[in-house]
XYZ file of C-alpha atoms in Angstrom:
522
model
C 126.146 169.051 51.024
C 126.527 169.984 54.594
C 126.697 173.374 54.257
C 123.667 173.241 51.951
C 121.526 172.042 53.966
C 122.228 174.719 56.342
C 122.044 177.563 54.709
C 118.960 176.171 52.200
C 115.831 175.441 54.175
C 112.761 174.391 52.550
C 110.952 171.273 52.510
C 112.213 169.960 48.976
C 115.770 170.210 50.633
C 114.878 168.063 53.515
C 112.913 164.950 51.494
C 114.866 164.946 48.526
C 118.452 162.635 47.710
C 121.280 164.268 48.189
C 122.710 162.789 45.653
C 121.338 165.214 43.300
C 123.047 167.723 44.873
C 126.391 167.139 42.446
C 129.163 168.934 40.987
C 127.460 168.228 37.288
C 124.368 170.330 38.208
C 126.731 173.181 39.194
C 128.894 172.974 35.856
C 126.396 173.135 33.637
C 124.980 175.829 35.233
C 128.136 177.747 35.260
C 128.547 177.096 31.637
C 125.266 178.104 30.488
C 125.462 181.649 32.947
C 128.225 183.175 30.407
C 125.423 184.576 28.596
C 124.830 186.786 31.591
C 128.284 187.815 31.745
C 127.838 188.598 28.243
C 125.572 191.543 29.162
C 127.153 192.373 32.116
C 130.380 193.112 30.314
C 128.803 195.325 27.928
C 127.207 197.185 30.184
C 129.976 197.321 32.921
C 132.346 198.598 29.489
C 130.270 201.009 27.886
C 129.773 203.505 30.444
C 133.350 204.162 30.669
C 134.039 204.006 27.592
C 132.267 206.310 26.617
C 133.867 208.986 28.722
C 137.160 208.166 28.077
C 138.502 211.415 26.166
C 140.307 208.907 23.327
C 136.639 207.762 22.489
C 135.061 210.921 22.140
C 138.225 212.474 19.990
C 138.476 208.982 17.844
C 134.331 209.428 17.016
C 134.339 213.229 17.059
C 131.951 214.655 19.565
C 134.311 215.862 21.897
C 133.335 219.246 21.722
C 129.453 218.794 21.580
C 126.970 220.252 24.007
C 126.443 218.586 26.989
C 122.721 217.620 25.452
C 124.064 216.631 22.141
C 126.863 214.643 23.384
C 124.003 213.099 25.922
C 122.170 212.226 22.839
C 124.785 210.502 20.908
C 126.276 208.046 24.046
C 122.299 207.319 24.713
C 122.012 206.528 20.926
C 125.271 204.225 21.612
C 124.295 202.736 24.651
C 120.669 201.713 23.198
C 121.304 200.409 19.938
C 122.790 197.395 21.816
C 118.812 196.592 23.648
C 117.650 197.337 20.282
C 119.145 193.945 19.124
C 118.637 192.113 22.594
C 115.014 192.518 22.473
C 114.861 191.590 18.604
C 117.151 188.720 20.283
C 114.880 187.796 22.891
C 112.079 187.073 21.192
C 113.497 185.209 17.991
C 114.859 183.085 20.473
C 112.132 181.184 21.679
C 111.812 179.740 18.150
C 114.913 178.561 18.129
C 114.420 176.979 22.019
C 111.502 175.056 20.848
C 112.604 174.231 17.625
C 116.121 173.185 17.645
C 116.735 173.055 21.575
C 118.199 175.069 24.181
C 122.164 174.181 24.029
C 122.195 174.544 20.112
C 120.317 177.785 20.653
C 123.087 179.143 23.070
C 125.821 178.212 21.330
C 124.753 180.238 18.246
C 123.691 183.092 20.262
C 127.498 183.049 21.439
C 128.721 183.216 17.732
C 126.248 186.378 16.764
C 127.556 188.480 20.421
C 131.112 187.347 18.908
C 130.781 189.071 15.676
C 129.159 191.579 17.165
C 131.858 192.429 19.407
C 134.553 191.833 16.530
C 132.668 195.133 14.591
C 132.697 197.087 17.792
C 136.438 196.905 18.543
C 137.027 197.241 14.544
C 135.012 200.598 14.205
C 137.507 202.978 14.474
C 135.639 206.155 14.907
C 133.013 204.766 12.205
C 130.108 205.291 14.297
C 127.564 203.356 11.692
C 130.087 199.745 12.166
C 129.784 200.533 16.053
C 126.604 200.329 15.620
C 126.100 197.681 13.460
C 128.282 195.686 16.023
C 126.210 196.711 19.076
C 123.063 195.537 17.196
C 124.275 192.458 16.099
C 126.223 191.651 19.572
C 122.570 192.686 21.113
C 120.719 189.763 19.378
C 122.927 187.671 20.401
C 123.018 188.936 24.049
C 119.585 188.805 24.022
C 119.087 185.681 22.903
C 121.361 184.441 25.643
C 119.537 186.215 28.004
C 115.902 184.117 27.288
C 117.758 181.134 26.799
C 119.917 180.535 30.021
C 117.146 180.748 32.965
C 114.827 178.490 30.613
C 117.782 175.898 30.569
C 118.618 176.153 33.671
C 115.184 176.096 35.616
C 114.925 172.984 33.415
C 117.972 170.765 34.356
C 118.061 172.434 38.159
C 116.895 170.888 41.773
C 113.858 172.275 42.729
C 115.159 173.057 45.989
C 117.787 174.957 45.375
C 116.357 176.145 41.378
C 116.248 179.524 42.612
C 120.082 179.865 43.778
C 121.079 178.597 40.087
C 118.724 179.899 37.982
C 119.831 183.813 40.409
C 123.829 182.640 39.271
C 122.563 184.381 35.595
C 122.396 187.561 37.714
C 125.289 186.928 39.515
C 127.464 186.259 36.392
C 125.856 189.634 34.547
C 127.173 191.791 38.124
C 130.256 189.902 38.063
C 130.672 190.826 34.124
C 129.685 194.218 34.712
C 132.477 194.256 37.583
C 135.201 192.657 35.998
C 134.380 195.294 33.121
C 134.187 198.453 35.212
C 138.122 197.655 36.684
C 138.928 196.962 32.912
C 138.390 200.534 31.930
C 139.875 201.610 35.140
C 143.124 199.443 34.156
C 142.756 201.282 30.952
C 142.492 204.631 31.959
C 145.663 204.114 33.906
C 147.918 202.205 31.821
C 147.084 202.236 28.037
C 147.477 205.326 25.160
C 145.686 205.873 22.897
C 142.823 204.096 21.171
C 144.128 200.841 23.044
C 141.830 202.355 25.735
C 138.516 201.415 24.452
C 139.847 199.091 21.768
C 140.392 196.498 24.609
C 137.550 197.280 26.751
C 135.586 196.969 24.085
C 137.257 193.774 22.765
C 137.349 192.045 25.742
C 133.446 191.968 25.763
C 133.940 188.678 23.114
C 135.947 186.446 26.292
C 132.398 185.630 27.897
C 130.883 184.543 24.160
C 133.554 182.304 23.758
C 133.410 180.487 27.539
C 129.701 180.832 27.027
C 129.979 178.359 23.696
C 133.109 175.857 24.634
C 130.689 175.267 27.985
C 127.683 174.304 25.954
C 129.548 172.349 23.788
C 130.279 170.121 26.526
C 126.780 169.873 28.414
C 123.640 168.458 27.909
C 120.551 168.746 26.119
C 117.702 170.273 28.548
C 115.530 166.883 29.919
C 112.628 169.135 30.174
C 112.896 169.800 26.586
C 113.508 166.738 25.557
C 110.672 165.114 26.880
C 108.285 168.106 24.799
C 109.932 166.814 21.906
C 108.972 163.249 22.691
C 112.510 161.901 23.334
C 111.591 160.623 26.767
C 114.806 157.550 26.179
C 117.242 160.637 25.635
C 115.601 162.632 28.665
C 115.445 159.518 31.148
C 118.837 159.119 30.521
C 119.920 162.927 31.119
C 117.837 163.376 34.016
C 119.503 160.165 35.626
C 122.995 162.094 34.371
C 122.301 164.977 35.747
C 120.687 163.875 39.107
C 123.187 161.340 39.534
C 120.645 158.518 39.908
C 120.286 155.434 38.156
C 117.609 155.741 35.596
C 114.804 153.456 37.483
C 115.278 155.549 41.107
C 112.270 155.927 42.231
C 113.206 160.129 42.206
C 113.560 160.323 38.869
C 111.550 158.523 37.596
C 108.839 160.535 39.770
C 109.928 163.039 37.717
C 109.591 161.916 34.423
C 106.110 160.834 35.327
C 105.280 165.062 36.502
C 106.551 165.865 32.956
C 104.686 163.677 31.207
C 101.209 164.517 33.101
C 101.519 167.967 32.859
C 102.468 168.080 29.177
C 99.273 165.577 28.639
C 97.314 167.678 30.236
C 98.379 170.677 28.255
C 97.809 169.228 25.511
C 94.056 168.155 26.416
C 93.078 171.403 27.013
C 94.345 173.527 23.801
C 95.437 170.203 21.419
C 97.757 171.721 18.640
C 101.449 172.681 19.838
C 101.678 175.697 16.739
C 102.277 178.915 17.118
C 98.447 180.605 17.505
C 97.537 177.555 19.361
C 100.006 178.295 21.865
C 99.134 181.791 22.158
C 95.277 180.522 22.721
C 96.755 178.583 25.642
C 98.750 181.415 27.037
C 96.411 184.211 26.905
C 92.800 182.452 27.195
C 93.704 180.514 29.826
C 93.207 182.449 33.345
C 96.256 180.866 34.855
C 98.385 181.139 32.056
C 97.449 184.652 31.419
C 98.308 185.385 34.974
C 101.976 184.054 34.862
C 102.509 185.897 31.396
C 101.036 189.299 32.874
C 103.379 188.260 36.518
C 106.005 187.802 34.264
C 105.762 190.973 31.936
C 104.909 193.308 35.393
C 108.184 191.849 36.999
C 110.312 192.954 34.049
C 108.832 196.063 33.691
C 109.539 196.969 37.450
C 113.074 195.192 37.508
C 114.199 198.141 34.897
C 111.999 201.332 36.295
C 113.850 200.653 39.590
C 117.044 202.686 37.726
C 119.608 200.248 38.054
C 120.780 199.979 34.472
C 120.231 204.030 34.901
C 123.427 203.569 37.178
C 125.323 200.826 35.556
C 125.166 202.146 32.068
C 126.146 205.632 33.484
C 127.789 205.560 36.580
C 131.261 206.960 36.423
C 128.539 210.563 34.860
C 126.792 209.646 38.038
C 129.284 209.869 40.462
C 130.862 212.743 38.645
C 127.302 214.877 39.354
C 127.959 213.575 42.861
C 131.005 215.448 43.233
C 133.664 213.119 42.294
C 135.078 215.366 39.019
C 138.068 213.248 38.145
C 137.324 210.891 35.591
C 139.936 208.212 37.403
C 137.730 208.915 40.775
C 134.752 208.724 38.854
C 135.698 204.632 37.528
C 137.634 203.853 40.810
C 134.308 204.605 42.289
C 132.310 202.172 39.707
C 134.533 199.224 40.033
C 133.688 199.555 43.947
C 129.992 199.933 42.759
C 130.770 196.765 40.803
C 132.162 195.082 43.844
C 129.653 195.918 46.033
C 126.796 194.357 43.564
C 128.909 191.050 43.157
C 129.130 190.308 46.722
C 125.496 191.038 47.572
C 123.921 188.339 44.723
C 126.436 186.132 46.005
C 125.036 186.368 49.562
C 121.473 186.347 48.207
C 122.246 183.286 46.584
C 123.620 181.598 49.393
C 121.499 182.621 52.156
C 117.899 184.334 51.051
C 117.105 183.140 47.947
C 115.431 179.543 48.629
C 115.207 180.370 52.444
C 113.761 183.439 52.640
C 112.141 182.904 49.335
C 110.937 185.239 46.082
C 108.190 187.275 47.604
C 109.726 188.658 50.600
C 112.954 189.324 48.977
C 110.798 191.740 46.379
C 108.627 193.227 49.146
C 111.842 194.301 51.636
C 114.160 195.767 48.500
C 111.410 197.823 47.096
C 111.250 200.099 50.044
C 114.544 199.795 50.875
C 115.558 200.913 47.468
C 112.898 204.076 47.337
C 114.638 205.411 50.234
C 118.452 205.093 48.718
C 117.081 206.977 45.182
C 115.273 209.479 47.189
C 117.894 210.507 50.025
C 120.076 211.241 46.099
C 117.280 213.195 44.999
C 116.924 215.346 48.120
C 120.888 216.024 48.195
C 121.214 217.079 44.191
C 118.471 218.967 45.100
C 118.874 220.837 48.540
C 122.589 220.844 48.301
C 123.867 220.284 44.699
C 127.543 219.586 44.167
C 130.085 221.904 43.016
C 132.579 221.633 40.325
C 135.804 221.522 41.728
C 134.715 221.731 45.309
C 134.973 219.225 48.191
C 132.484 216.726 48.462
C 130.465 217.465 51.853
C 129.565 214.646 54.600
C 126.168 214.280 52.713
C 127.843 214.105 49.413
C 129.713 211.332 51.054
C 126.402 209.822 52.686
C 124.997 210.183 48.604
C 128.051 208.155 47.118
C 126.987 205.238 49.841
C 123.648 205.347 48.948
C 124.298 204.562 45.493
C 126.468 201.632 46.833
C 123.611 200.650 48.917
C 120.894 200.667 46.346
C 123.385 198.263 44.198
C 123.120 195.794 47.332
C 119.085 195.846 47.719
C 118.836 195.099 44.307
C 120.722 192.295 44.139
C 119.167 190.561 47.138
C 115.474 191.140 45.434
C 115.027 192.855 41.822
C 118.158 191.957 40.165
C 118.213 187.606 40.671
C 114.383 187.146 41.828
C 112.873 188.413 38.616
C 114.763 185.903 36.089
C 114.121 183.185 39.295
C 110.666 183.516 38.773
C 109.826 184.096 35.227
C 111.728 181.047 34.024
C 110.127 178.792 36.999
C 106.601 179.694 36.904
C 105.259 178.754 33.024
C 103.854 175.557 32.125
C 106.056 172.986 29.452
C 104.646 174.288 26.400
C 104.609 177.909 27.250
C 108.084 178.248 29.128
C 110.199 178.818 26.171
C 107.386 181.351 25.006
C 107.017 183.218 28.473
C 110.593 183.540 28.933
C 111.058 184.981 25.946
C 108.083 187.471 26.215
C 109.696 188.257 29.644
C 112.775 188.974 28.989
C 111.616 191.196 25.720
C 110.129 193.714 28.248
C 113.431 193.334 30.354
C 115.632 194.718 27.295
C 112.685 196.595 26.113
C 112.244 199.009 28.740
C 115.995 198.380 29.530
C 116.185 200.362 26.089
C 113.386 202.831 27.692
C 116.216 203.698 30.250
C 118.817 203.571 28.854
C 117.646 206.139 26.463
C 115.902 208.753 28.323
C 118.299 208.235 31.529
C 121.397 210.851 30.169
C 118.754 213.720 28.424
C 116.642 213.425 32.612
C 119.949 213.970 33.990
C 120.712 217.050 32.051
C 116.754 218.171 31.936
C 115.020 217.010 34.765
C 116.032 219.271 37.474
C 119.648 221.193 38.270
C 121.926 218.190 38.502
C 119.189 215.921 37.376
C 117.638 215.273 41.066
C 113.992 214.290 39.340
C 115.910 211.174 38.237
C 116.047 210.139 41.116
C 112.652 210.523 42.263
C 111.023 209.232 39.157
C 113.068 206.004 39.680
C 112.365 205.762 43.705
C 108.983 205.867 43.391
C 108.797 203.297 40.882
C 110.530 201.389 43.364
C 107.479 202.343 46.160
C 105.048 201.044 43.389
C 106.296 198.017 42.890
C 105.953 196.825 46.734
C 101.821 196.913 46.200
C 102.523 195.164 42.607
C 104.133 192.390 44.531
C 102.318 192.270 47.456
C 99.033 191.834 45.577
C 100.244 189.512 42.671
C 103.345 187.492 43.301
C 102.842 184.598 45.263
C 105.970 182.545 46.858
C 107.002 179.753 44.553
C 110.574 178.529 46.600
C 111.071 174.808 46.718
C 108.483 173.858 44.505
C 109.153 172.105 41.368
C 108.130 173.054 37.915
C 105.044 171.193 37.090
C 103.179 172.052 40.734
C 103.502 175.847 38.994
C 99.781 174.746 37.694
C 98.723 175.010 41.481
C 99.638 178.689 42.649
C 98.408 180.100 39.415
C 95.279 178.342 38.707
C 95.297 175.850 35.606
C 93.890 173.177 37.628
C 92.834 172.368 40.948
C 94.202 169.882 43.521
C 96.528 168.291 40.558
C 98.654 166.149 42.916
C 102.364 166.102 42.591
C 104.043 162.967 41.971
C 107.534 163.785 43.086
C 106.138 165.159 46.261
C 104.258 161.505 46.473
C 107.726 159.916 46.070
C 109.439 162.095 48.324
C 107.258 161.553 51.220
C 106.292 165.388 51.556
C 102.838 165.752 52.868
C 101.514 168.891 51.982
C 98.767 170.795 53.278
C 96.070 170.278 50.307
C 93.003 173.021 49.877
C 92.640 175.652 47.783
C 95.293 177.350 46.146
C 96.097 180.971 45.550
C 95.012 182.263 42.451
C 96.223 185.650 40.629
C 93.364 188.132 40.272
């Protein structure tokens, strides 16, 4: 606790018990975050998997054309967001209808079977992909699910630290992954290579359901569902408070308003009568159109460009072993690991959401652009030495990895799965994070044809991605307003649905805020 309050500062940190602060918030957490690692590892695997010369002789397109072959591993790579995005939105049926831990625990079992087919395929190309779709549901599932359960049952001063561990888990799967296939590439023959890479995918699935097993229903959606005995008690669980604590009961009394007042204004809790409330609603429309613009950006900044294809990356960057090429990921992978973890820690309910978006979109322009200007001005040789801007190239990669995990990687699931209101969370996360996969299928697809079209070496890539990034600063700085250490139900405030609704658990915890009018998405 004493090194939270140090490194957290906001106000929510400050009034509220620190009792709440417990080791039961943190496991639950953990255990619901294996859904990230589920995507992580995929996409940390893939990559080099696919250029591992046992893969491309077992499925027989070893000798294609560089734009063919480009074709076929973009076809591979995007059947899997194909299934997330089919994932992501059948999942917020499932959220509301059956809860959130049941509803993880079967999205475990479908990236399980998914991953069984993959590793089974044995140069049947229509099983891998039957396994990549059906492991992509089930990752994307997963992927709506976690920050909706975890906003739910988390602290609202530090919410956006463990609601950010989902990214952290999906760069520490995509790490552990990339020195998998480097392990590989070393020390196994044959089809072992990607047989294990590939199989090893399931061992986050598996963590991902033993966790839920053992943790608790979401309070949040417990009380929706009218089970307010079940949700007093979990909330006292979790917060480790008895269940008459002033605290939570503060907080039960915030759930209860806001999903009373949600119901005034729209009545029926179906499915069109929801999507009245989301869409003709101004302030509900704004956090669905926040929350859809945030996704959209999150994937045109290129980063799944780099993580689905980076050992082909680093290879057009001069490095033409293939060994080089995935000793150069894994430190890629490294490098992205350590940075959420620091933003985590130290920015993200300190410094906050908006000016962690606002500093990394710049910052990330400039690392895609200096690429572009090398490839372009000074495009690398086969079989020649890398130069000292070559070098300079390789460590902007490396850089651009860090920027976006202290802003565009962990801020974007932060803030889609903390801004809705009760009876639209389950629905905006899920629209959310179908735009994540879908235009993570957008890049994933056209990334290997624009580096093999777009330019000698592909240099346009890397301008069409950095100035994406420059866009996005004026998309934040004109509609994303700061959200850090406020808890769920004051969302209504910033965005609009009501005016001056006064917060109970800010009432109980003695913070005096500064009332007036409140910013409002235009």
């Amino acid at each position: 606790m004493g090194l939270l309050t140090h490194v957290v500062r906001n106000e929510a940190m400050r009034n509220d018990p620190q009792e709440i602060y417990n080791w039961r918030v943190y496991v639950l957490t953990c255990s619901a975050c294996f859904a990230g690692a589920l995507f992580g590892m995929d996409t940390g695997a893939i990559g080099g998997v696919l250029k591992m010369d046992t893969f491309q002789r077992k499925f027989g397109y070893i000798q294609y054309s560089a734009v063919a072959k480009a074709n076929l591993e973009a076809n591979i790579v995007s059947t899997l967001q194909a299934g997330c995005f089919i994932g992501a939105l059948a999942a917020y049926w499932f959220a509301d209808r059956i809860g959130r831990k049941p509803s993880l625990m079967y999205s475990a079992i479908l990236a399980l079977i998914g991953t069984a087919l993959q590793a089974a395929s044995s140069g049947y190309l229509s099983c891998l992909y039957i396994g990549r779709f059906v492991g992509g549901i089930g990752a994307g599932a997963a992927s709506m699910l976690n920050p909706l359960y975890t906003s739910e049952n988390a602290p609202r001063a530090i919410r956006g630290a463990l609601t950010g561990l989902y990214q952290l888990f999906i760069v520490s799967g995509v790490c552990i992954a990339f020195w998998i296939n480097y392990g590989n590439l070393l020390h196994a023959k044959g089809d072992s290579q990607w047989i294990i890479s590939l199989a090893l995918q399931g061992l986050p699935a598996v963590l991902l359901f033993f966790g839920m097993l053992l943790s608790n229903e979401s309070p949040r959606h417990l009380a929706k569902t009218s089970q307010w005995e079940k949700a007093a008690t979990v909330l006292a669980k979790i917060r480790n408070l008895p269940e008459n604590h002033k605290y939570v009961q503060a907080e039960l009394n915030e759930m209860r308003e806001q999903l009373n007042l949600e119901r005034r204004l729209i009545g029926g809790a179906g499915f069109w009568d929801l999507q009245k409330e989301m869409w003709t609603i101004r302030g509900n429309r704004n956090r669905a159109l926040t929350s859809i613009g945030l996704m959209v950006c999150q994937q045109m900044t290129g980063t799944n460009a780099i993580n689905y294809y980076a050992p082909q990356i680093f290879t057009n960057l001069g490095l033409s072993k293939t060994e080089t090429g995935l000793f150069a990921t894994g430190i890629y992978g490294i490098v992205k690991m350590i940075t959420c973890a620091a933003f985590l820690l130290l920015a993200a309910d300190s410094l906050g959401r908006r000016k962690s978006l606002l500093w990394t979109s710049i910052a990330q322009g400039l690392s895609m652009y200096y690429i572009g200007i090398y490839v372009r001005v000074n495009p690398p040789q086969p079989g020649a030495p890398v130069p000292p801007a070559g070098y300079l190239a390789i460590i902007m990669i490396f850089l651009f990895a860090a920027f976006f995990q202290f802003g565009w990687g962990p801020v974007c699931w932060i803030y889609v799965s903390e801004i809705p209101s009760a009876r639209l969370r389950a629905m905006n996360v899920a629209i959310a994070a179908a735009t994540q996969w879908l235009f993570n299928f957008v890049v994933a697809r056209a990334t290997p044809t624009m580096m093999v079209t777009v330019g000698k070496g592909g240099y346009g890539t890397y301008f069409i991605y950095g100035s994406c990034c420059f866009a996005m600063f004026f998309f934040t700085w004109f509609f994303v307003p700061e959200t850090k250490g406020m808890s769920l139900e004051k969302m209504d405030e910033i965005f609009g649905v009501i005016d001056n609704k006064f917060s109970s658990l800010d009432e109980e915890a003695g913070i005096e805020e500064k009332r007036g009018e409140h910013m409002e998405l235009k």
